[in-house]
Tab-separated table of C-alpha atoms and ligand atoms in Angstrom:
chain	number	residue	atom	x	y	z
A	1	UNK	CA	2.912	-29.500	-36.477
A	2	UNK	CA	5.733	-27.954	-36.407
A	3	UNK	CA	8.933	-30.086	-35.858
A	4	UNK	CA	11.817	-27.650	-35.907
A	5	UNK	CA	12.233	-24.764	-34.171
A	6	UNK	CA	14.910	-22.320	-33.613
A	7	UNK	CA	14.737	-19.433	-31.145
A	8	UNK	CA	16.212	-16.273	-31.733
A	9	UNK	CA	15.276	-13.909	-28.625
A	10	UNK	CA	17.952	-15.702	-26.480
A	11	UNK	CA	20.671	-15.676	-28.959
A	12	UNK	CA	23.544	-13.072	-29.997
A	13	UNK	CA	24.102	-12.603	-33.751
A	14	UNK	CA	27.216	-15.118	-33.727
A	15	UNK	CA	25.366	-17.890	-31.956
A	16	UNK	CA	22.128	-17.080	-34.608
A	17	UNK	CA	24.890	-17.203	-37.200
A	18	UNK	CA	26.164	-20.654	-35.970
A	19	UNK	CA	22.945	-22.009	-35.560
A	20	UNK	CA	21.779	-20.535	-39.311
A	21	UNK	CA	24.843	-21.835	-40.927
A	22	UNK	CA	23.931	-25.622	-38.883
A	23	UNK	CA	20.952	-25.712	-39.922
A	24	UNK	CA	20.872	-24.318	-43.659
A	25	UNK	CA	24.279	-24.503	-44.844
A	26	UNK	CA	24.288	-20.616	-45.123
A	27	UNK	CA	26.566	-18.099	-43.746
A	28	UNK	CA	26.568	-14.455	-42.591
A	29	UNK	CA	24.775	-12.871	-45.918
A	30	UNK	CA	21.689	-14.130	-44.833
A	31	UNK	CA	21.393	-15.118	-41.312
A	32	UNK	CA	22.925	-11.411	-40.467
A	33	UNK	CA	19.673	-10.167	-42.726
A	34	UNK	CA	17.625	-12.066	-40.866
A	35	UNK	CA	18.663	-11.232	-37.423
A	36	UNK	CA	18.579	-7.299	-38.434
A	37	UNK	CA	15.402	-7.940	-39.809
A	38	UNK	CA	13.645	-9.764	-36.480
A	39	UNK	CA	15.148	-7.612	-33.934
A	40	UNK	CA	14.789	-4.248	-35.892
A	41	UNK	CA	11.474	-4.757	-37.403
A	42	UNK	CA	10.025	-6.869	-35.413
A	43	UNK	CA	9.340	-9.715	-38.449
A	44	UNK	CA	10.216	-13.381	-39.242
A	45	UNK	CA	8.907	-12.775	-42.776
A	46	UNK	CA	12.267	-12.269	-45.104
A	47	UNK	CA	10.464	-13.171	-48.511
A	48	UNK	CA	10.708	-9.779	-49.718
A	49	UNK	CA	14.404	-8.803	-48.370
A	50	UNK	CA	16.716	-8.205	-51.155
A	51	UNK	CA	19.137	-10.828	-49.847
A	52	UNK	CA	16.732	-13.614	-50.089
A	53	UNK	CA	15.490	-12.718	-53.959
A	54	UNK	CA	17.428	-15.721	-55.282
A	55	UNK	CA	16.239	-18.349	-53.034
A	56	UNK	CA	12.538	-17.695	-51.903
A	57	UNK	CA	12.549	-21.065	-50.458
A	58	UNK	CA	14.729	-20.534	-47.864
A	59	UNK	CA	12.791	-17.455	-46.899
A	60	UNK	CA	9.781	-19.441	-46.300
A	61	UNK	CA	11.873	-22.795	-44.507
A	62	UNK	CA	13.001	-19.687	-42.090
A	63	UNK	CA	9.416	-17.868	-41.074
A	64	UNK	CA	8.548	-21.911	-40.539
A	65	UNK	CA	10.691	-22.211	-38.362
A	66	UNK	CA	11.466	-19.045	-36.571
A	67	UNK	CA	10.185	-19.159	-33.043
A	68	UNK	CA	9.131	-16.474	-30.845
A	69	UNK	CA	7.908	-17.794	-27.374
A	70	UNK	CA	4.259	-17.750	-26.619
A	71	UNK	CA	4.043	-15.214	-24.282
A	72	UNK	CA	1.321	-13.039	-24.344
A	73	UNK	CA	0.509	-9.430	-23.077
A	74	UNK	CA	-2.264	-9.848	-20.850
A	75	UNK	CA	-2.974	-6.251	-18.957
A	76	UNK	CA	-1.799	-2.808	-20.349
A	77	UNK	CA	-1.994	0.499	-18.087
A	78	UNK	CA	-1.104	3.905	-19.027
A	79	UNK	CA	-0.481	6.747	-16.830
A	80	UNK	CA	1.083	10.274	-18.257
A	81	UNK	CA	4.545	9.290	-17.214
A	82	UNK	CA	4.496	5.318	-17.793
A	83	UNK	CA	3.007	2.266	-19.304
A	84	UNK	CA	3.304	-1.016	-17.007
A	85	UNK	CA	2.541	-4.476	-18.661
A	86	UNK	CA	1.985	-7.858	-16.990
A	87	UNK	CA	3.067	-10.416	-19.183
A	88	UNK	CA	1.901	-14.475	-18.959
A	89	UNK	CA	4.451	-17.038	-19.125
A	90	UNK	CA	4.331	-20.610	-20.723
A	91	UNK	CA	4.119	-22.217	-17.717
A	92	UNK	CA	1.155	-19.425	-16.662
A	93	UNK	CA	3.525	-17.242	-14.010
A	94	UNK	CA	2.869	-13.384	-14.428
A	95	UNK	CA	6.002	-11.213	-14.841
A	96	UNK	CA	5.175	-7.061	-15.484
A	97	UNK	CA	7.459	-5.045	-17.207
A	98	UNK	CA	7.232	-0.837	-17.144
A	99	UNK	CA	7.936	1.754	-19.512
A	100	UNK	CA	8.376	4.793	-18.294
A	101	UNK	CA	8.081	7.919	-20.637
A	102	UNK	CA	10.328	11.198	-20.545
A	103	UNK	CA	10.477	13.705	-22.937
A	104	UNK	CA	13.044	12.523	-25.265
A	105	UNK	CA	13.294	8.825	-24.410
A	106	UNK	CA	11.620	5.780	-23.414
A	107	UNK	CA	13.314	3.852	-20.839
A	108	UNK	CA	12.345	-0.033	-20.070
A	109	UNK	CA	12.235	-1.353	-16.879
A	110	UNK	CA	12.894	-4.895	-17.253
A	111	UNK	CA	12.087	-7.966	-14.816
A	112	UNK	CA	14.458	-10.300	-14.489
A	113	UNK	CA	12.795	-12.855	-11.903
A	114	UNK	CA	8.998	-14.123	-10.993
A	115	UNK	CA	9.422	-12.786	-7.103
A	116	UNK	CA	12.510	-12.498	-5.232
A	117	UNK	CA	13.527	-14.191	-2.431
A	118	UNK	CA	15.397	-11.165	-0.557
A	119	UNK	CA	12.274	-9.669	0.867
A	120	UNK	CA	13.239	-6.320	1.406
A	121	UNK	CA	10.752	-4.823	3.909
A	122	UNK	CA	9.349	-2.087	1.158
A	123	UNK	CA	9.014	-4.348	-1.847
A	124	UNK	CA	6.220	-5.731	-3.262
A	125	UNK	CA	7.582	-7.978	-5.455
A	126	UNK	CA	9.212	-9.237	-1.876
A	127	UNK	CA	6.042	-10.126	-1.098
A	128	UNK	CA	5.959	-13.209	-3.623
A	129	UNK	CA	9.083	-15.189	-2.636
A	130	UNK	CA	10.978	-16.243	-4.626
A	131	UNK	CA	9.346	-18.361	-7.749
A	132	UNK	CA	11.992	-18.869	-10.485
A	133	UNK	CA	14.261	-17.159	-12.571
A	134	UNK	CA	13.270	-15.656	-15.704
A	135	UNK	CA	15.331	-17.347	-19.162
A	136	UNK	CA	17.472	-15.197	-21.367
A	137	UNK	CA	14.258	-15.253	-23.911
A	138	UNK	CA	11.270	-14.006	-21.200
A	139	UNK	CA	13.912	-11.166	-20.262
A	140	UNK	CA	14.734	-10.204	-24.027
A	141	UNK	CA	11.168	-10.579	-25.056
A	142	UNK	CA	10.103	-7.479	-22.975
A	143	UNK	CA	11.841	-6.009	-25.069
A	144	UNK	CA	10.675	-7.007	-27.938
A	145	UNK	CA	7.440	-6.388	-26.701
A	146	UNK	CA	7.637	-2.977	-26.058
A	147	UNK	CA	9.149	-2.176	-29.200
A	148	UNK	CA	7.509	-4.489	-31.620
A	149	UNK	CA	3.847	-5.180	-30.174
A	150	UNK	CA	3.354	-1.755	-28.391
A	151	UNK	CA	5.331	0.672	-30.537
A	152	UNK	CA	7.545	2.210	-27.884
A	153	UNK	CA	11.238	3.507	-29.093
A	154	UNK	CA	12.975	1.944	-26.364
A	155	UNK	CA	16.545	3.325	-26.282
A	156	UNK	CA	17.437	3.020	-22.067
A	157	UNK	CA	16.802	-0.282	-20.694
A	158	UNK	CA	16.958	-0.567	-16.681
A	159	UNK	CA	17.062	-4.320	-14.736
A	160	UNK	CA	14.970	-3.056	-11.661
A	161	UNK	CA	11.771	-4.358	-12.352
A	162	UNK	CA	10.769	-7.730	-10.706
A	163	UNK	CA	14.002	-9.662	-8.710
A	164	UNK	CA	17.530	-9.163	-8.151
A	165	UNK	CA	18.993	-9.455	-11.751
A	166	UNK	CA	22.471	-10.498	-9.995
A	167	UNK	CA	20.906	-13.551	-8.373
A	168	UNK	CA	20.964	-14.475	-11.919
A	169	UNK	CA	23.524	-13.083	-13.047
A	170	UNK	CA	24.734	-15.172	-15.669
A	171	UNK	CA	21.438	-14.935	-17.539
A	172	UNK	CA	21.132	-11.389	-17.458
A	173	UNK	CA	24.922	-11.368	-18.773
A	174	UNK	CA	23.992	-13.197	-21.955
A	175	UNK	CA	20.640	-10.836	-22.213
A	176	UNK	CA	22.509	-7.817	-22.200
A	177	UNK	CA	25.317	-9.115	-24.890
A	178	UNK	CA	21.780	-9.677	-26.745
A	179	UNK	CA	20.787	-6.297	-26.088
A	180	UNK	CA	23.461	-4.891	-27.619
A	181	UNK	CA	24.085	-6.591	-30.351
A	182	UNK	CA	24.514	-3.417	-33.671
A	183	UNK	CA	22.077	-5.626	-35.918
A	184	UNK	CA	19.856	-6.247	-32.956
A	185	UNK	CA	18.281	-3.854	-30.488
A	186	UNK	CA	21.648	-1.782	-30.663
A	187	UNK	CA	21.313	-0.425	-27.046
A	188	UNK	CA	24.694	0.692	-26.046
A	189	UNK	CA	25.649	-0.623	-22.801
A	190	UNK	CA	26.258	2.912	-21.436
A	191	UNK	CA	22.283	3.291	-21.929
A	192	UNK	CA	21.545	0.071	-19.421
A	193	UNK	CA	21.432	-0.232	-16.085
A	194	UNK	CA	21.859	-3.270	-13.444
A	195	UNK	CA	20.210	-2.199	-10.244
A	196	UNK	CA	21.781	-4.556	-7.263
A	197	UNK	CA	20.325	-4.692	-3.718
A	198	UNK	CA	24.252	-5.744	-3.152
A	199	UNK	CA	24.900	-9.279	-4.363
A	200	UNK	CA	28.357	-9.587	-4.077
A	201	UNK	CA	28.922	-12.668	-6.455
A	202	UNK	CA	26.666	-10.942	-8.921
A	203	UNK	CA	28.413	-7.859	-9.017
A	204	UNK	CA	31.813	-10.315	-9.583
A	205	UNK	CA	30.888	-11.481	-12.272
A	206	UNK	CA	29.270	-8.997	-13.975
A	207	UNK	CA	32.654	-7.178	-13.999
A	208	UNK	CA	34.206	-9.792	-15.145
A	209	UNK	CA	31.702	-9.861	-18.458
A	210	UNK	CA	33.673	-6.660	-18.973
A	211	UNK	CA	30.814	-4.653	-20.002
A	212	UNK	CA	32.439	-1.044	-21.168
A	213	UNK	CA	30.169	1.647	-19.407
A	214	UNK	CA	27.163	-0.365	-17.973
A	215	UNK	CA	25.883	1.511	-15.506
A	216	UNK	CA	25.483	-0.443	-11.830
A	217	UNK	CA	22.810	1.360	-9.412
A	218	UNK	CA	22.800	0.201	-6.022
A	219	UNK	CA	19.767	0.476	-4.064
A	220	UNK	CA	21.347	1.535	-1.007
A	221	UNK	CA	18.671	2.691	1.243
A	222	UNK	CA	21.284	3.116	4.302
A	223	UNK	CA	25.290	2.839	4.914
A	224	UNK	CA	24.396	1.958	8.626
A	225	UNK	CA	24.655	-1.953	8.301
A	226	UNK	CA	21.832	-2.490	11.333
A	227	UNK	CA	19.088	-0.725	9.998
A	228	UNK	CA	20.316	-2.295	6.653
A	229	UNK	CA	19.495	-5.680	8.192
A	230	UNK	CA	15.810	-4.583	9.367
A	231	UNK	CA	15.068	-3.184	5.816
A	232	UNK	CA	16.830	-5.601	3.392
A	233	UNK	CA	17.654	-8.895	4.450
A	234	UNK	CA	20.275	-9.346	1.754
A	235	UNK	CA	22.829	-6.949	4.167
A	236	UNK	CA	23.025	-10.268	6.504
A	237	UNK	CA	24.543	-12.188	3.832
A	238	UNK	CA	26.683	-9.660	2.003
A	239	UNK	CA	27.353	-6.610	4.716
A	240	UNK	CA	27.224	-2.864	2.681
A	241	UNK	CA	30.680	-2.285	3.546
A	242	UNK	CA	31.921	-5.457	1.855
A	243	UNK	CA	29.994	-4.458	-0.823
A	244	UNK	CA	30.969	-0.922	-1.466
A	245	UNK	CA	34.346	-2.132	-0.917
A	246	UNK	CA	33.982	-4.391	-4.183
A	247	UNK	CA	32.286	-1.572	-6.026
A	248	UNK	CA	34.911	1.189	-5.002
A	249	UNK	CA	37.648	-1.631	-5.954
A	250	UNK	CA	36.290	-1.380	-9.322
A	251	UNK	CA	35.671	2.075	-9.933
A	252	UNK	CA	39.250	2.272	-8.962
A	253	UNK	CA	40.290	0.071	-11.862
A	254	UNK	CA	37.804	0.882	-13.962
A	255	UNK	CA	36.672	4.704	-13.372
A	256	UNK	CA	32.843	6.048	-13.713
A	257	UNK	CA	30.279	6.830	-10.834
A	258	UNK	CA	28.697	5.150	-7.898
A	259	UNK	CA	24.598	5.830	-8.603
A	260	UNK	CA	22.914	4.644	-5.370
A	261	UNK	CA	19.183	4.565	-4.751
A	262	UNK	CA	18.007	5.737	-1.197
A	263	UNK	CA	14.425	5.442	-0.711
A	264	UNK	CA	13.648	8.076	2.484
A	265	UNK	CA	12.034	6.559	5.484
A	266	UNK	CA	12.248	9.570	7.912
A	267	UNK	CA	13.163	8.374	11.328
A	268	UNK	CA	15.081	5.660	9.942
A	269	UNK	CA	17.910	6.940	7.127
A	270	UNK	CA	18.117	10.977	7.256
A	271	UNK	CA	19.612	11.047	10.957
A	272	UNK	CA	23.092	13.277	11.294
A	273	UNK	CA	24.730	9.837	11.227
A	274	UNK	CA	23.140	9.209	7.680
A	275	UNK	CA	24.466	12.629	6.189
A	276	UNK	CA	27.784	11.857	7.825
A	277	UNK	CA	28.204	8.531	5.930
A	278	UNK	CA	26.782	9.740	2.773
A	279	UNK	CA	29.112	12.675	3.198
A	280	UNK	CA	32.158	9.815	4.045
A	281	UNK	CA	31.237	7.761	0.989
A	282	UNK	CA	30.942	10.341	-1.623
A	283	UNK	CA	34.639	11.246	-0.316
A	284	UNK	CA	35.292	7.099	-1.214
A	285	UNK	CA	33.877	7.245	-4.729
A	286	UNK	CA	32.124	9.476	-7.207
A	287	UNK	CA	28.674	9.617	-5.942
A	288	UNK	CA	24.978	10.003	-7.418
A	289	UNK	CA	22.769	10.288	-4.856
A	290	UNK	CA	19.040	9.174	-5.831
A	291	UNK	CA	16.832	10.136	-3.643
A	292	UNK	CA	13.267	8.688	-3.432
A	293	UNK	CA	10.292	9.239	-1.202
A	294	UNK	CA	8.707	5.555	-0.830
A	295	UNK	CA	5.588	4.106	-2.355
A	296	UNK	CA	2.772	4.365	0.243
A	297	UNK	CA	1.296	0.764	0.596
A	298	UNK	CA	4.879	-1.284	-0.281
A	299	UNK	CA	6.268	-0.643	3.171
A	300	UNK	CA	5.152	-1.822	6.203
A	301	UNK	CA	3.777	-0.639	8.957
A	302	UNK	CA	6.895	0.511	11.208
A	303	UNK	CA	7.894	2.462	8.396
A	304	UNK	CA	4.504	4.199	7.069
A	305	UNK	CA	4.149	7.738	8.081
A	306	UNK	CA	4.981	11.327	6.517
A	307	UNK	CA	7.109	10.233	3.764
A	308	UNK	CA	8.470	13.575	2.588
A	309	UNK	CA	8.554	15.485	5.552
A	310	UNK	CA	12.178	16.751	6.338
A	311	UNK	CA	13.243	15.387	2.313
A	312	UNK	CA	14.328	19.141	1.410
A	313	UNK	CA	16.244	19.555	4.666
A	314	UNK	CA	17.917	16.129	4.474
A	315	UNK	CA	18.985	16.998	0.681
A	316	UNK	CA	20.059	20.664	1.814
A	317	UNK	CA	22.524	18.862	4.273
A	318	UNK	CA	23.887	16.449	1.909
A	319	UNK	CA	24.394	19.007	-1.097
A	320	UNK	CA	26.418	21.391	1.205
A	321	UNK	CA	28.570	19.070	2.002
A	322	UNK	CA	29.509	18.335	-1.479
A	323	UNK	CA	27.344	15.309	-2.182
A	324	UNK	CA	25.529	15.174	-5.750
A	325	UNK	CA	21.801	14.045	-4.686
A	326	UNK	CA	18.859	14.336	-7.385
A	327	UNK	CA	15.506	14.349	-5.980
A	328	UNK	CA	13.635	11.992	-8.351
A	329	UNK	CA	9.544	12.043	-8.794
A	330	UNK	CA	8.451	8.634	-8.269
A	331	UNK	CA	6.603	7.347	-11.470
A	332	UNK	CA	3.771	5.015	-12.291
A	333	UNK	CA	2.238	4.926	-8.700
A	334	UNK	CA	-1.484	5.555	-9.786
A	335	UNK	CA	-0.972	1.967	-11.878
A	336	UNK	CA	1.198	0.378	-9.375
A	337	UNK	CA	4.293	0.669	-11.351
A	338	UNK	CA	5.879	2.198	-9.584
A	339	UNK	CA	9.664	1.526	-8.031
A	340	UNK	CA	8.480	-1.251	-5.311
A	341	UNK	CA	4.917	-2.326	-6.169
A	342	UNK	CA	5.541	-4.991	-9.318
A	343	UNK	CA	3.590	-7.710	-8.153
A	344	UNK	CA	2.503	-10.761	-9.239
A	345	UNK	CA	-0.613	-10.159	-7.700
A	346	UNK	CA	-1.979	-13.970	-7.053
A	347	UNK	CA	1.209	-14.643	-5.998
A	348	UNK	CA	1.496	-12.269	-3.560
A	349	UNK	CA	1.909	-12.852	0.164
A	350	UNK	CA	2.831	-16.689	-0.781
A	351	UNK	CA	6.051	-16.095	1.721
A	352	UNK	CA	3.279	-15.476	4.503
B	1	SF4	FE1	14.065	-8.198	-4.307
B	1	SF4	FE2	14.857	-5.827	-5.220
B	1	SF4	FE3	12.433	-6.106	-4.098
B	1	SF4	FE4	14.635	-6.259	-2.571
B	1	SF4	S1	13.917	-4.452	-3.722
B	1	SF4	S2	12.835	-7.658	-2.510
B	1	SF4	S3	16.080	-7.266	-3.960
B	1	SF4	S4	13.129	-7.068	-6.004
């Protein structure tokens, strides 16, 4: 049985280091191979590394006690555009995690929560409540994951699967130090991406982590603060203006662009009032409009009808009054993994 364990998924190279050097009495030669090693090929085996040829035996005392969590892949689905995976938990909650597939990159799209407990009226994963968060290991092992056990070259990684990574904020701080660690995963933190529904606190302190370059998307969905409140529920708590006022603050200080996510619900967000404030803000800050057409079957009722119709108008408006909008193709819908429909799906409707 084994007695001694160290973990290395929720660790940065120094804290492996100090944790190496604690427990063996070695420093950086060989707790820097083995950290390179694990993260880049995927392996707690060092016997045959050239750094370990004089002492064999500490090769072996390491793969004893080198722990990667038991978490295990249950479901894999493949469409042509993505891959989603539902992952099972030690204590048996589901998480899924999606890969979507472009042409000359893989990005992840990580969870960083089982639920969430802002309910927006379109989400899915809304649906759930909120459960718990995930650790720095669950999140960093979805990486490893799609890298090591299914073979994808991950080199984007996105928080904007399951939750609201800024409701755990600190966590997802120490994952993405992880993330970009040179003799780890080596993702640059220009090639990640926080998504926020607008968590004020969150956003805080992520800025304060002084991240050079990571990219914050907001899902914005509306700069009209009522219909804010009927779609996500976080708006009552932290009101859009206050927080584009804390994001324009920092681009400000900082430079780089606003991206924003607006999901389309005709009727709703594309009225001459929308284009106006879309129009105002992009004046505010440098602006990347992404514009989505909705998920059929993650919104409810109120909001279900022709989701595209009036899209190419409502873009022609916006880009001729100088706002940058991409139209993006929604992804992963015939597997449900799609932006909006992670689900744990015997969890789901436990808010009801
Ligand atoms: Fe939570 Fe994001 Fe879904 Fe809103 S969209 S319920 S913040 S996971």
């Amino acid at each position: 049985m084994r007695i001694f364990v160290i973990s290395i998924l929720n660790k940065t190279l120094a804290e492996f280091e100090g944790v190496f050097y604690a427990s063996y009495g070695k420093r950086q030669y060989h707790s820097r191979a083995v950290y390179r090693h694990f993260f880049q090929r995927g392996s707690c085996d060092c016997t045959g590394l050239k750094e370990f040829a004089q002492n064999p035996a500490l090769a072996r005392r390491v793969l004893h006690d080198l722990a990667v969590p038991a978490i295990e892949i249950e479901t894999v689905c493949e469409d042509s555009k993505s891959v989603k995976f539902t992952s099972r938990l030690r204590d048996g909650e589901c998480i899924e995690t999606v890969i979507l597939k472009y042409p000359r990159r893989m990005t992840l799209c990580l969870s960083s929560q089982v639920g969430c407990r802002y309910g927006c009226v379109f989400c899915s994963t809304g649906t759930m409540g909120f459960i718990r968060n995930l650790t720095v290991e669950e999140i960093v092992w979805q990486v490893y994951a799609a890298v090591h056990l299914l073979g994808y070259a991950v080199r984007n990684v996105v928080y904007m699967g399951m939750g609201e990574p800024l409701d755990t904020s600190e966590v997802v701080c120490h994952s993405i130090e992880i993330l970009r660690e040179q003799r780890g995963f080596d993702i640059a933190p220009a090639n990640i991406t926080v998504s926020t529904a607008g968590h004020i606190p969150g956003l805080e302190q992520l800025f304060s982590a002084s991240f050079v370059n990571l990219r914050i998307a907001l899902s914005l969905h509306s700069c009209d603060s009522a219909v804010r409140d009927q779609l996500m529920p976080i708006n009552r708590r932290y009101p859009i203006e206050a927080v584009l006022a804390v994001l324009e603050q920092r681009l400000k200080d900082t430079g780089g662009q606003l991206f924003a996510e607006y999901l389309y619900f005709p009727g709703w967000n594309n009225r001459p009032y929308d284009v106006d404030a879309l129009v105002a803000l992009s004046e505010r800050v440098p602006l990347r409009l992404n514009l989505l057409t909705y998920n059929q079957g993650t919104a409810p009722f109120f909001l279900h009808q022709e989701t595209t119709h009036g899209i190419e108008q409502f873009r022609h408006d916006l880009v001729a009054r100088g706002v940058h909008v991409l139209v993006r193709d929604s992804r992963g819908e015939s597997i449900s993994a799609a932006c909006g429909q992670l689900v744990n799906k015997k969890r789901k409707n436990a808010r009801e």
